[in-house]
Amino acid sequence: MIYIKEAILHIFDLNSNEPIFSFAGLDLTEKFTMDYLQAMIEKVEDSDNMKTGILTEDNPLSQTFSTIQEDFIEMTKTLSDKFFSITKINPEIPPADLLFVFFTLDEVPHLGLFKLNYSDSITHYVSYEEEILTNQLIVNRSILPSARQAIQEGMVLNLNTMEYHIIEKKHMIAELAEKVYYFTELFLEDKPQPSLKENISIIKKAVQKTSKAFNDEEFQVLADTKEALVHSMTEENVIDNQVIAETLYGDNHAKKEKFFEEITEMGYVDRAPAEVAVAGPKYSKQKFRLDNGIEISIPIDLYKDPEVVEFINNPDGTTSVMIKNIEKIKNLF
């Protein structure tokens, strides 16, 4: 259970290109504030883009994080100062406010840090000049994301173990002349493990490269890969590359060796935590796009049922798809 104890918002002023620090926390008696804070925490924890890492004792920020419970406001200002010092000299990083939340999860202290990127919105304002009241339109360039909107960057840190969960994006860093994950690499000065989404992408690319090397039918192997991934996530809550290799390649040691070589080179983390619910509904269906423009979506539990669908290899090298035993067709217009 989440219990929010303190929260504070530090602002990045677009006019001065400097932070405006708050000297008091948010009003936690407001229900909409509590709902918003809860939503930010869930957006990190429930994302398939979420990565995990652990800050070691010699990490430059470990001491600051470890004392944040003693002086929450001052420590968040210190952290914000470092964060804004990175973003303000790199115009490719979207300007944003920083939201800090101190909370307990199952009685364990945690810190949430969320980057709330600005967006433009039109609003009204009332001017009164020369005794004439006029309603005008104005662009507000500092609109924060709503509780329903996705956020691109945020972190939840376990203050006891220093294990963190993070979602982030690469941005161009002027000094390095390349796009990097500045949140972890420059701010946290750490490198987390790949996210669930990244691990799945690595598996997919490794399977594609293996298929190409052995002239296998890629669409069929990728369909089997998705089925193996869903089985691993559903049954074990991990992505087990050994199980996936066994499912796809059986006793073909040459293909297994090629597959393991590819995933190792791309940085795959074996038996990384994974839940099919977090991975999203797209993993519940096999989806195909044919070269004639037809798209097919088949529930994953029906894909291997020969009484429902069959892929037929024709003598001329083409493939036919047969959908069987249909009692009723509904147009989804």
mmCIF file of C-alpha atoms in Angstrom:
data_model
loop_
_atom_site.group_PDB
_atom_site.id
_atom_site.type_symbol
_atom_site.label_atom_id
_atom_site.label_comp_id
_atom_site.label_asym_id
_atom_site.label_seq_id
_atom_site.Cartn_x
_atom_site.Cartn_y
_atom_site.Cartn_z
ATOM 1 C CA MET A 1 0.000 0.000 0.000
ATOM 2 C CA ILE A 2 1.239 3.495 -0.861
ATOM 3 C CA TYR A 3 1.212 6.163 1.836
ATOM 4 C CA ILE A 4 2.335 9.612 0.669
ATOM 5 C CA LYS A 5 4.063 11.665 3.352
ATOM 6 C CA GLU A 6 5.562 14.695 1.563
ATOM 7 C CA ALA A 7 5.712 16.165 -1.920
ATOM 8 C CA ILE A 8 7.229 19.262 -3.462
ATOM 9 C CA LEU A 9 7.377 20.878 -6.903
ATOM 10 C CA HIS A 10 10.394 22.837 -8.178
ATOM 11 C CA ILE A 11 9.848 24.984 -11.279
ATOM 12 C CA PHE A 12 12.103 25.718 -14.235
ATOM 13 C CA ASP A 13 11.466 29.300 -15.333
ATOM 14 C CA LEU A 14 11.502 29.652 -19.131
ATOM 15 C CA ASN A 15 12.149 33.391 -18.962
ATOM 16 C CA SER A 16 15.258 33.310 -16.772
ATOM 17 C CA ASN A 17 16.436 29.788 -17.694
ATOM 18 C CA GLU A 18 16.880 29.179 -13.966
ATOM 19 C CA PRO A 19 15.033 27.096 -11.359
ATOM 20 C CA ILE A 20 12.499 28.551 -8.953
ATOM 21 C CA PHE A 21 12.730 26.498 -5.772
ATOM 22 C CA SER A 22 9.761 25.948 -3.500
ATOM 23 C CA PHE A 23 10.356 26.391 0.234
ATOM 24 C CA ALA A 24 7.275 24.449 1.285
ATOM 25 C CA GLY A 25 5.642 21.202 0.200
ATOM 26 C CA LEU A 26 2.440 20.609 -1.728
ATOM 27 C CA ASP A 27 -0.881 20.656 0.091
ATOM 28 C CA LEU A 28 -1.636 16.974 0.644
ATOM 29 C CA THR A 29 -5.123 17.670 1.967
ATOM 30 C CA GLU A 30 -6.248 18.276 -1.629
ATOM 31 C CA LYS A 31 -7.659 15.070 -3.104
ATOM 32 C CA PHE A 32 -6.703 15.960 -6.680
ATOM 33 C CA THR A 33 -3.079 16.424 -5.543
ATOM 34 C CA MET A 34 -2.979 13.013 -3.877
ATOM 35 C CA ASP A 35 -4.590 11.388 -6.914
ATOM 36 C CA TYR A 36 -2.029 13.066 -9.179
ATOM 37 C CA LEU A 37 0.919 11.900 -7.076
ATOM 38 C CA GLN A 38 -0.423 8.350 -6.970
ATOM 39 C CA ALA A 39 -0.842 8.399 -10.767
ATOM 40 C CA MET A 40 2.777 9.511 -11.286
ATOM 41 C CA ILE A 41 4.083 6.622 -9.178
ATOM 42 C CA GLU A 42 1.951 4.120 -11.090
ATOM 43 C CA LYS A 43 3.091 5.478 -14.478
ATOM 44 C CA VAL A 44 6.653 4.399 -13.651
ATOM 45 C CA GLU A 45 5.841 1.110 -11.944
ATOM 46 C CA ASP A 46 3.354 -0.086 -14.574
ATOM 47 C CA SER A 47 5.365 0.760 -17.695
ATOM 48 C CA ASP A 48 7.019 -1.773 -20.004
ATOM 49 C CA ASN A 49 9.677 0.923 -20.556
ATOM 50 C CA MET A 50 10.656 0.739 -16.884
ATOM 51 C CA LYS A 51 14.308 -0.111 -16.177
ATOM 52 C CA THR A 52 15.861 -1.218 -12.893
ATOM 53 C CA GLY A 53 19.188 -0.406 -11.286
ATOM 54 C CA ILE A 54 20.909 -0.131 -7.915
ATOM 55 C CA LEU A 55 22.958 2.839 -6.727
ATOM 56 C CA THR A 56 26.167 1.743 -5.025
ATOM 57 C CA GLU A 57 27.572 3.386 -1.898
ATOM 58 C CA ASP A 58 30.206 5.246 -3.918
ATOM 59 C CA ASN A 59 27.634 6.797 -6.252
ATOM 60 C CA PRO A 60 27.770 10.630 -5.976
ATOM 61 C CA LEU A 61 24.048 10.854 -5.146
ATOM 62 C CA SER A 62 23.810 7.976 -2.658
ATOM 63 C CA GLN A 63 24.541 10.207 0.328
ATOM 64 C CA THR A 64 21.970 12.797 -0.761
ATOM 65 C CA PHE A 65 19.290 10.160 -1.247
ATOM 66 C CA SER A 66 20.093 8.458 2.055
ATOM 67 C CA THR A 67 19.554 11.697 4.014
ATOM 68 C CA ILE A 68 16.496 12.942 2.145
ATOM 69 C CA GLN A 69 14.167 11.833 4.938
ATOM 70 C CA GLU A 70 15.998 14.106 7.376
ATOM 71 C CA ASP A 71 15.575 17.309 5.342
ATOM 72 C CA PHE A 72 13.260 16.577 2.450
ATOM 73 C CA ILE A 73 12.931 20.116 1.092
ATOM 74 C CA GLU A 74 16.643 21.012 1.106
ATOM 75 C CA MET A 75 17.711 17.697 -0.384
ATOM 76 C CA THR A 76 15.193 18.015 -3.227
ATOM 77 C CA LYS A 77 16.582 21.470 -3.966
ATOM 78 C CA THR A 78 20.082 19.994 -4.158
ATOM 79 C CA LEU A 79 18.898 17.281 -6.512
ATOM 80 C CA SER A 80 16.943 19.768 -8.634
ATOM 81 C CA ASP A 81 19.974 22.025 -8.911
ATOM 82 C CA LYS A 82 22.020 19.186 -10.406
ATOM 83 C CA PHE A 83 19.187 18.104 -12.694
ATOM 84 C CA PHE A 84 18.482 21.613 -14.000
ATOM 85 C CA SER A 85 22.197 22.290 -14.486
ATOM 86 C CA ILE A 86 22.135 19.500 -17.083
ATOM 87 C CA THR A 87 18.880 20.391 -18.813
ATOM 88 C CA LYS A 88 19.329 24.150 -19.079
ATOM 89 C CA ILE A 89 22.509 23.889 -21.190
ATOM 90 C CA ASN A 90 20.994 21.276 -23.501
ATOM 91 C CA PRO A 91 18.108 22.824 -25.437
ATOM 92 C CA GLU A 92 17.102 19.471 -26.962
ATOM 93 C CA ILE A 93 15.906 18.339 -23.516
ATOM 94 C CA PRO A 94 12.307 19.557 -23.059
ATOM 95 C CA PRO A 95 11.948 22.107 -20.214
ATOM 96 C CA ALA A 96 9.985 20.802 -17.241
ATOM 97 C CA ASP A 97 9.150 21.032 -13.567
ATOM 98 C CA LEU A 98 10.479 18.468 -11.114
ATOM 99 C CA LEU A 99 8.058 16.740 -8.768
ATOM 100 C CA PHE A 100 9.420 14.931 -5.705
ATOM 101 C CA VAL A 101 7.302 12.558 -3.624
ATOM 102 C CA PHE A 102 8.366 10.915 -0.355
ATOM 103 C CA PHE A 103 6.152 7.913 0.350
ATOM 104 C CA THR A 104 6.135 4.452 1.873
ATOM 105 C CA LEU A 105 5.276 1.339 -0.105
ATOM 106 C CA ASP A 106 4.324 -1.511 2.222
ATOM 107 C CA GLU A 107 6.014 0.525 4.999
ATOM 108 C CA VAL A 108 9.311 0.785 3.037
ATOM 109 C CA PRO A 109 10.445 4.395 2.400
ATOM 110 C CA HIS A 110 10.609 5.440 -1.260
ATOM 111 C CA LEU A 111 11.336 8.592 -3.214
ATOM 112 C CA GLY A 112 9.615 9.454 -6.466
ATOM 113 C CA LEU A 113 11.187 11.947 -8.880
ATOM 114 C CA PHE A 114 9.089 12.892 -11.899
ATOM 115 C CA LYS A 115 9.996 15.221 -14.779
ATOM 116 C CA LEU A 116 6.812 16.999 -15.868
ATOM 117 C CA ASN A 117 7.452 18.272 -19.392
ATOM 118 C CA TYR A 118 5.746 21.498 -20.461
ATOM 119 C CA SER A 119 3.275 21.675 -23.316
ATOM 120 C CA ASP A 120 1.522 24.623 -24.952
ATOM 121 C CA SER A 121 -2.148 25.328 -24.441
ATOM 122 C CA ILE A 122 -4.502 28.171 -25.302
ATOM 123 C CA THR A 123 -6.352 29.902 -22.490
ATOM 124 C CA HIS A 124 -8.181 33.186 -21.993
ATOM 125 C CA TYR A 125 -7.320 36.299 -20.064
ATOM 126 C CA VAL A 126 -9.204 39.459 -19.290
ATOM 127 C CA SER A 127 -7.663 42.849 -20.075
ATOM 128 C CA TYR A 128 -9.057 46.179 -18.918
ATOM 129 C CA GLU A 129 -7.588 49.172 -20.692
ATOM 130 C CA GLU A 130 -9.035 52.659 -21.063
ATOM 131 C CA GLU A 131 -12.185 51.485 -19.290
ATOM 132 C CA ILE A 132 -12.796 48.802 -21.906
ATOM 133 C CA LEU A 133 -12.975 45.176 -20.740
ATOM 134 C CA THR A 134 -11.718 42.769 -23.418
ATOM 135 C CA ASN A 135 -11.445 38.983 -23.397
ATOM 136 C CA GLN A 136 -8.305 37.809 -25.166
ATOM 137 C CA LEU A 137 -6.548 34.546 -26.009
ATOM 138 C CA ILE A 138 -3.074 33.734 -24.714
ATOM 139 C CA VAL A 139 -0.643 30.837 -25.107
ATOM 140 C CA ASN A 140 0.375 29.202 -21.833
ATOM 141 C CA ARG A 141 3.691 27.427 -22.470
ATOM 142 C CA SER A 142 4.001 25.744 -19.060
ATOM 143 C CA ILE A 143 1.100 23.295 -19.017
ATOM 144 C CA LEU A 144 1.948 20.139 -17.044
ATOM 145 C CA PRO A 145 0.772 16.633 -18.008
ATOM 146 C CA SER A 146 -2.562 15.552 -16.570
ATOM 147 C CA ALA A 147 -2.964 12.491 -14.364
ATOM 148 C CA ARG A 148 -4.182 10.547 -17.408
ATOM 149 C CA GLN A 149 -1.290 11.506 -19.688
ATOM 150 C CA ALA A 150 1.866 9.465 -20.035
ATOM 151 C CA ILE A 151 5.122 10.914 -18.722
ATOM 152 C CA GLN A 152 8.419 10.349 -20.495
ATOM 153 C CA GLU A 153 10.779 10.465 -17.526
ATOM 154 C CA GLY A 154 10.446 9.516 -13.887
ATOM 155 C CA MET A 155 12.007 7.434 -11.132
ATOM 156 C CA VAL A 156 10.939 5.527 -8.027
ATOM 157 C CA LEU A 157 13.778 4.802 -5.571
ATOM 158 C CA ASN A 158 13.728 2.353 -2.657
ATOM 159 C CA LEU A 159 15.544 4.331 0.053
ATOM 160 C CA ASN A 160 16.499 1.194 2.002
ATOM 161 C CA THR A 161 18.097 -0.801 -0.810
ATOM 162 C CA MET A 162 18.837 2.051 -3.280
ATOM 163 C CA GLU A 163 17.193 0.003 -6.033
ATOM 164 C CA TYR A 164 15.456 2.265 -8.520
ATOM 165 C CA HIS A 165 12.858 1.907 -11.252
ATOM 166 C CA ILE A 166 13.071 4.448 -14.027
ATOM 167 C CA ILE A 167 11.554 5.443 -17.363
ATOM 168 C CA GLU A 168 13.586 7.803 -19.539
ATOM 169 C CA LYS A 169 14.293 9.056 -23.047
ATOM 170 C CA LYS A 170 17.442 9.762 -24.980
ATOM 171 C CA HIS A 171 18.161 13.414 -25.784
ATOM 172 C CA MET A 172 20.948 15.211 -27.601
ATOM 173 C CA ILE A 173 23.678 16.385 -25.225
ATOM 174 C CA ALA A 174 25.623 19.286 -26.713
ATOM 175 C CA GLU A 175 28.922 18.508 -24.993
ATOM 176 C CA LEU A 176 28.874 14.880 -26.161
ATOM 177 C CA ALA A 177 27.345 15.614 -29.600
ATOM 178 C CA GLU A 178 25.149 12.522 -29.308
ATOM 179 C CA LYS A 179 21.863 11.354 -27.824
ATOM 180 C CA VAL A 180 22.181 9.675 -24.438
ATOM 181 C CA TYR A 181 19.992 8.623 -21.531
ATOM 182 C CA TYR A 182 20.987 11.711 -19.575
ATOM 183 C CA PHE A 183 18.681 10.932 -16.618
ATOM 184 C CA THR A 184 20.707 7.873 -15.644
ATOM 185 C CA GLU A 185 24.050 8.532 -17.325
ATOM 186 C CA LEU A 186 24.523 12.194 -16.323
ATOM 187 C CA PHE A 187 22.170 12.791 -13.405
ATOM 188 C CA LEU A 188 22.264 9.452 -11.558
ATOM 189 C CA GLU A 189 25.683 8.567 -13.033
ATOM 190 C CA ASP A 190 24.599 4.959 -13.312
ATOM 191 C CA LYS A 191 23.576 2.406 -15.953
ATOM 192 C CA PRO A 192 20.379 0.436 -15.346
ATOM 193 C CA GLN A 193 19.393 -2.900 -16.841
ATOM 194 C CA PRO A 194 17.363 -2.881 -20.074
ATOM 195 C CA SER A 195 13.621 -2.441 -19.747
ATOM 196 C CA LEU A 196 11.098 -5.174 -20.512
ATOM 197 C CA LYS A 197 10.393 -3.483 -23.846
ATOM 198 C CA GLU A 198 14.113 -3.324 -24.679
ATOM 199 C CA ASN A 199 14.656 -6.977 -23.723
ATOM 200 C CA ILE A 200 11.773 -8.064 -25.945
ATOM 201 C CA SER A 201 13.172 -5.939 -28.781
ATOM 202 C CA ILE A 202 16.586 -7.616 -28.345
ATOM 203 C CA ILE A 203 14.976 -11.064 -28.471
ATOM 204 C CA LYS A 204 13.080 -10.094 -31.629
ATOM 205 C CA LYS A 205 16.182 -8.748 -33.393
ATOM 206 C CA ALA A 206 18.217 -11.827 -32.422
ATOM 207 C CA VAL A 207 15.520 -14.138 -33.796
ATOM 208 C CA GLN A 208 15.351 -12.123 -37.030
ATOM 209 C CA LYS A 209 19.127 -12.302 -37.487
ATOM 210 C CA THR A 210 19.142 -16.031 -36.739
ATOM 211 C CA SER A 211 16.294 -16.629 -39.189
ATOM 212 C CA LYS A 212 18.130 -14.692 -41.887
ATOM 213 C CA ALA A 213 21.343 -16.637 -41.279
ATOM 214 C CA PHE A 214 19.546 -19.983 -41.720
ATOM 215 C CA ASN A 215 16.971 -18.895 -44.349
ATOM 216 C CA ASP A 216 14.006 -19.632 -42.086
ATOM 217 C CA GLU A 217 10.524 -18.202 -42.673
ATOM 218 C CA GLU A 218 10.691 -15.115 -40.476
ATOM 219 C CA PHE A 219 6.958 -14.575 -39.885
ATOM 220 C CA GLN A 220 6.550 -18.110 -38.536
ATOM 221 C CA VAL A 221 9.577 -17.943 -36.213
ATOM 222 C CA LEU A 222 8.508 -14.517 -34.877
ATOM 223 C CA ALA A 223 5.008 -15.872 -34.194
ATOM 224 C CA ASP A 224 6.548 -18.775 -32.244
ATOM 225 C CA THR A 225 8.778 -16.263 -30.441
ATOM 226 C CA LYS A 226 5.814 -14.205 -29.282
ATOM 227 C CA GLU A 227 4.069 -17.342 -28.038
ATOM 228 C CA ALA A 228 7.203 -18.398 -26.137
ATOM 229 C CA LEU A 229 7.563 -14.907 -24.629
ATOM 230 C CA VAL A 230 3.959 -14.838 -23.449
ATOM 231 C CA HIS A 231 4.324 -18.335 -21.949
ATOM 232 C CA SER A 232 7.516 -17.327 -20.092
ATOM 233 C CA MET A 233 5.991 -14.090 -18.780
ATOM 234 C CA THR A 234 2.721 -15.763 -17.777
ATOM 235 C CA GLU A 235 4.176 -18.842 -16.117
ATOM 236 C CA GLU A 236 7.378 -17.478 -14.551
ATOM 237 C CA ASN A 237 7.108 -13.662 -14.647
ATOM 238 C CA VAL A 238 10.500 -13.558 -16.396
ATOM 239 C CA ILE A 239 11.841 -13.726 -19.941
ATOM 240 C CA ASP A 240 13.941 -16.905 -19.975
ATOM 241 C CA ASN A 241 16.156 -16.968 -23.070
ATOM 242 C CA GLN A 242 16.972 -20.636 -22.508
ATOM 243 C CA VAL A 243 13.294 -21.559 -22.691
ATOM 244 C CA ILE A 244 12.812 -19.383 -25.767
ATOM 245 C CA ALA A 245 15.822 -20.944 -27.520
ATOM 246 C CA GLU A 246 14.611 -24.442 -26.662
ATOM 247 C CA THR A 247 11.099 -23.652 -27.922
ATOM 248 C CA LEU A 248 12.326 -22.174 -31.196
ATOM 249 C CA TYR A 249 15.319 -24.318 -32.068
ATOM 250 C CA GLY A 250 15.031 -27.590 -30.135
ATOM 251 C CA ASP A 251 18.125 -29.718 -30.807
ATOM 252 C CA ASN A 252 19.518 -27.421 -33.504
ATOM 253 C CA HIS A 253 22.667 -26.320 -31.678
ATOM 254 C CA ALA A 254 23.907 -24.146 -34.537
ATOM 255 C CA LYS A 255 20.791 -21.969 -34.423
ATOM 256 C CA LYS A 256 20.895 -21.806 -30.617
ATOM 257 C CA GLU A 257 24.528 -20.721 -30.690
ATOM 258 C CA LYS A 258 23.746 -17.978 -33.222
ATOM 259 C CA PHE A 259 20.759 -16.794 -31.155
ATOM 260 C CA PHE A 260 22.746 -16.637 -27.892
ATOM 261 C CA GLU A 261 25.596 -14.851 -29.658
ATOM 262 C CA GLU A 262 23.221 -12.161 -30.923
ATOM 263 C CA ILE A 263 21.407 -11.483 -27.635
ATOM 264 C CA THR A 264 24.677 -11.351 -25.692
ATOM 265 C CA GLU A 265 26.109 -8.822 -28.147
ATOM 266 C CA MET A 266 23.002 -6.619 -27.817
ATOM 267 C CA GLY A 267 23.078 -6.578 -23.997
ATOM 268 C CA TYR A 268 20.136 -8.837 -23.127
ATOM 269 C CA VAL A 269 19.604 -9.534 -19.401
ATOM 270 C CA ASP A 270 18.671 -13.178 -18.846
ATOM 271 C CA ARG A 271 15.631 -13.966 -16.693
ATOM 272 C CA ALA A 272 14.738 -10.290 -16.412
ATOM 273 C CA PRO A 273 11.497 -9.693 -14.446
ATOM 274 C CA ALA A 274 8.527 -9.477 -16.811
ATOM 275 C CA GLU A 275 4.761 -9.577 -16.580
ATOM 276 C CA VAL A 276 2.543 -10.060 -19.594
ATOM 277 C CA ALA A 277 0.042 -7.627 -18.034
ATOM 278 C CA VAL A 278 2.700 -4.884 -18.039
ATOM 279 C CA ALA A 279 3.822 -5.754 -21.557
ATOM 280 C CA GLY A 280 0.384 -4.754 -22.787
ATOM 281 C CA PRO A 281 -2.498 -6.161 -24.812
ATOM 282 C CA LYS A 282 -0.460 -6.358 -28.027
ATOM 283 C CA TYR A 283 1.069 -9.576 -26.698
ATOM 284 C CA SER A 284 -2.341 -11.245 -26.516
ATOM 285 C CA LYS A 285 -2.620 -11.493 -30.331
ATOM 286 C CA GLN A 286 -0.570 -12.656 -33.290
ATOM 287 C CA LYS A 287 -0.691 -9.910 -35.928
ATOM 288 C CA PHE A 288 0.342 -10.269 -39.555
ATOM 289 C CA ARG A 289 0.466 -7.864 -42.483
ATOM 290 C CA LEU A 290 0.418 -9.611 -45.866
ATOM 291 C CA ASP A 291 2.147 -8.190 -48.940
ATOM 292 C CA ASN A 292 -1.256 -7.620 -50.597
ATOM 293 C CA GLY A 293 -2.249 -5.202 -47.818
ATOM 294 C CA ILE A 294 -4.443 -7.568 -45.794
ATOM 295 C CA GLU A 295 -3.892 -7.521 -42.027
ATOM 296 C CA ILE A 296 -4.797 -10.435 -39.764
ATOM 297 C CA SER A 297 -5.110 -10.455 -35.967
ATOM 298 C CA ILE A 298 -5.413 -13.843 -34.241
ATOM 299 C CA PRO A 299 -5.797 -14.415 -30.462
ATOM 300 C CA ILE A 300 -2.585 -16.095 -29.345
ATOM 301 C CA ASP A 301 -4.405 -19.052 -27.783
ATOM 302 C CA LEU A 302 -6.084 -19.822 -31.153
ATOM 303 C CA TYR A 303 -3.056 -19.340 -33.374
ATOM 304 C CA LYS A 304 -1.869 -22.946 -33.082
ATOM 305 C CA ASP A 305 -5.360 -24.469 -33.333
ATOM 306 C CA PRO A 306 -5.568 -26.204 -36.767
ATOM 307 C CA GLU A 307 -9.360 -26.101 -36.550
ATOM 308 C CA VAL A 308 -9.251 -22.295 -36.561
ATOM 309 C CA VAL A 309 -6.372 -21.173 -38.784
ATOM 310 C CA GLU A 310 -3.856 -22.830 -41.079
ATOM 311 C CA PHE A 311 -0.848 -21.485 -42.969
ATOM 312 C CA ILE A 312 -0.280 -23.472 -46.155
ATOM 313 C CA ASN A 313 3.012 -23.445 -48.082
ATOM 314 C CA ASN A 314 2.212 -23.632 -51.794
ATOM 315 C CA PRO A 315 4.430 -25.364 -54.403
ATOM 316 C CA ASP A 316 5.098 -22.021 -56.115
ATOM 317 C CA GLY A 317 6.678 -20.610 -52.951
ATOM 318 C CA THR A 318 3.702 -18.497 -51.871
ATOM 319 C CA THR A 319 1.765 -18.932 -48.624
ATOM 320 C CA SER A 320 -1.992 -19.245 -48.189
ATOM 321 C CA VAL A 321 -3.840 -18.476 -44.975
ATOM 322 C CA MET A 322 -7.035 -20.454 -44.310
ATOM 323 C CA ILE A 323 -9.489 -19.291 -41.656
ATOM 324 C CA LYS A 324 -11.801 -22.167 -40.725
ATOM 325 C CA ASN A 325 -15.164 -22.945 -39.136
ATOM 326 C CA ILE A 326 -16.564 -19.406 -39.136
ATOM 327 C CA GLU A 327 -20.198 -19.212 -38.062
ATOM 328 C CA LYS A 328 -20.653 -15.453 -38.098
ATOM 329 C CA ILE A 329 -18.756 -12.432 -39.417
ATOM 330 C CA LYS A 330 -19.123 -8.972 -37.860
ATOM 331 C CA ASN A 331 -17.941 -5.798 -39.572
ATOM 332 C CA LEU A 332 -16.040 -3.599 -37.064
ATOM 333 C CA PHE A 333 -16.743 -0.363 -38.996
#
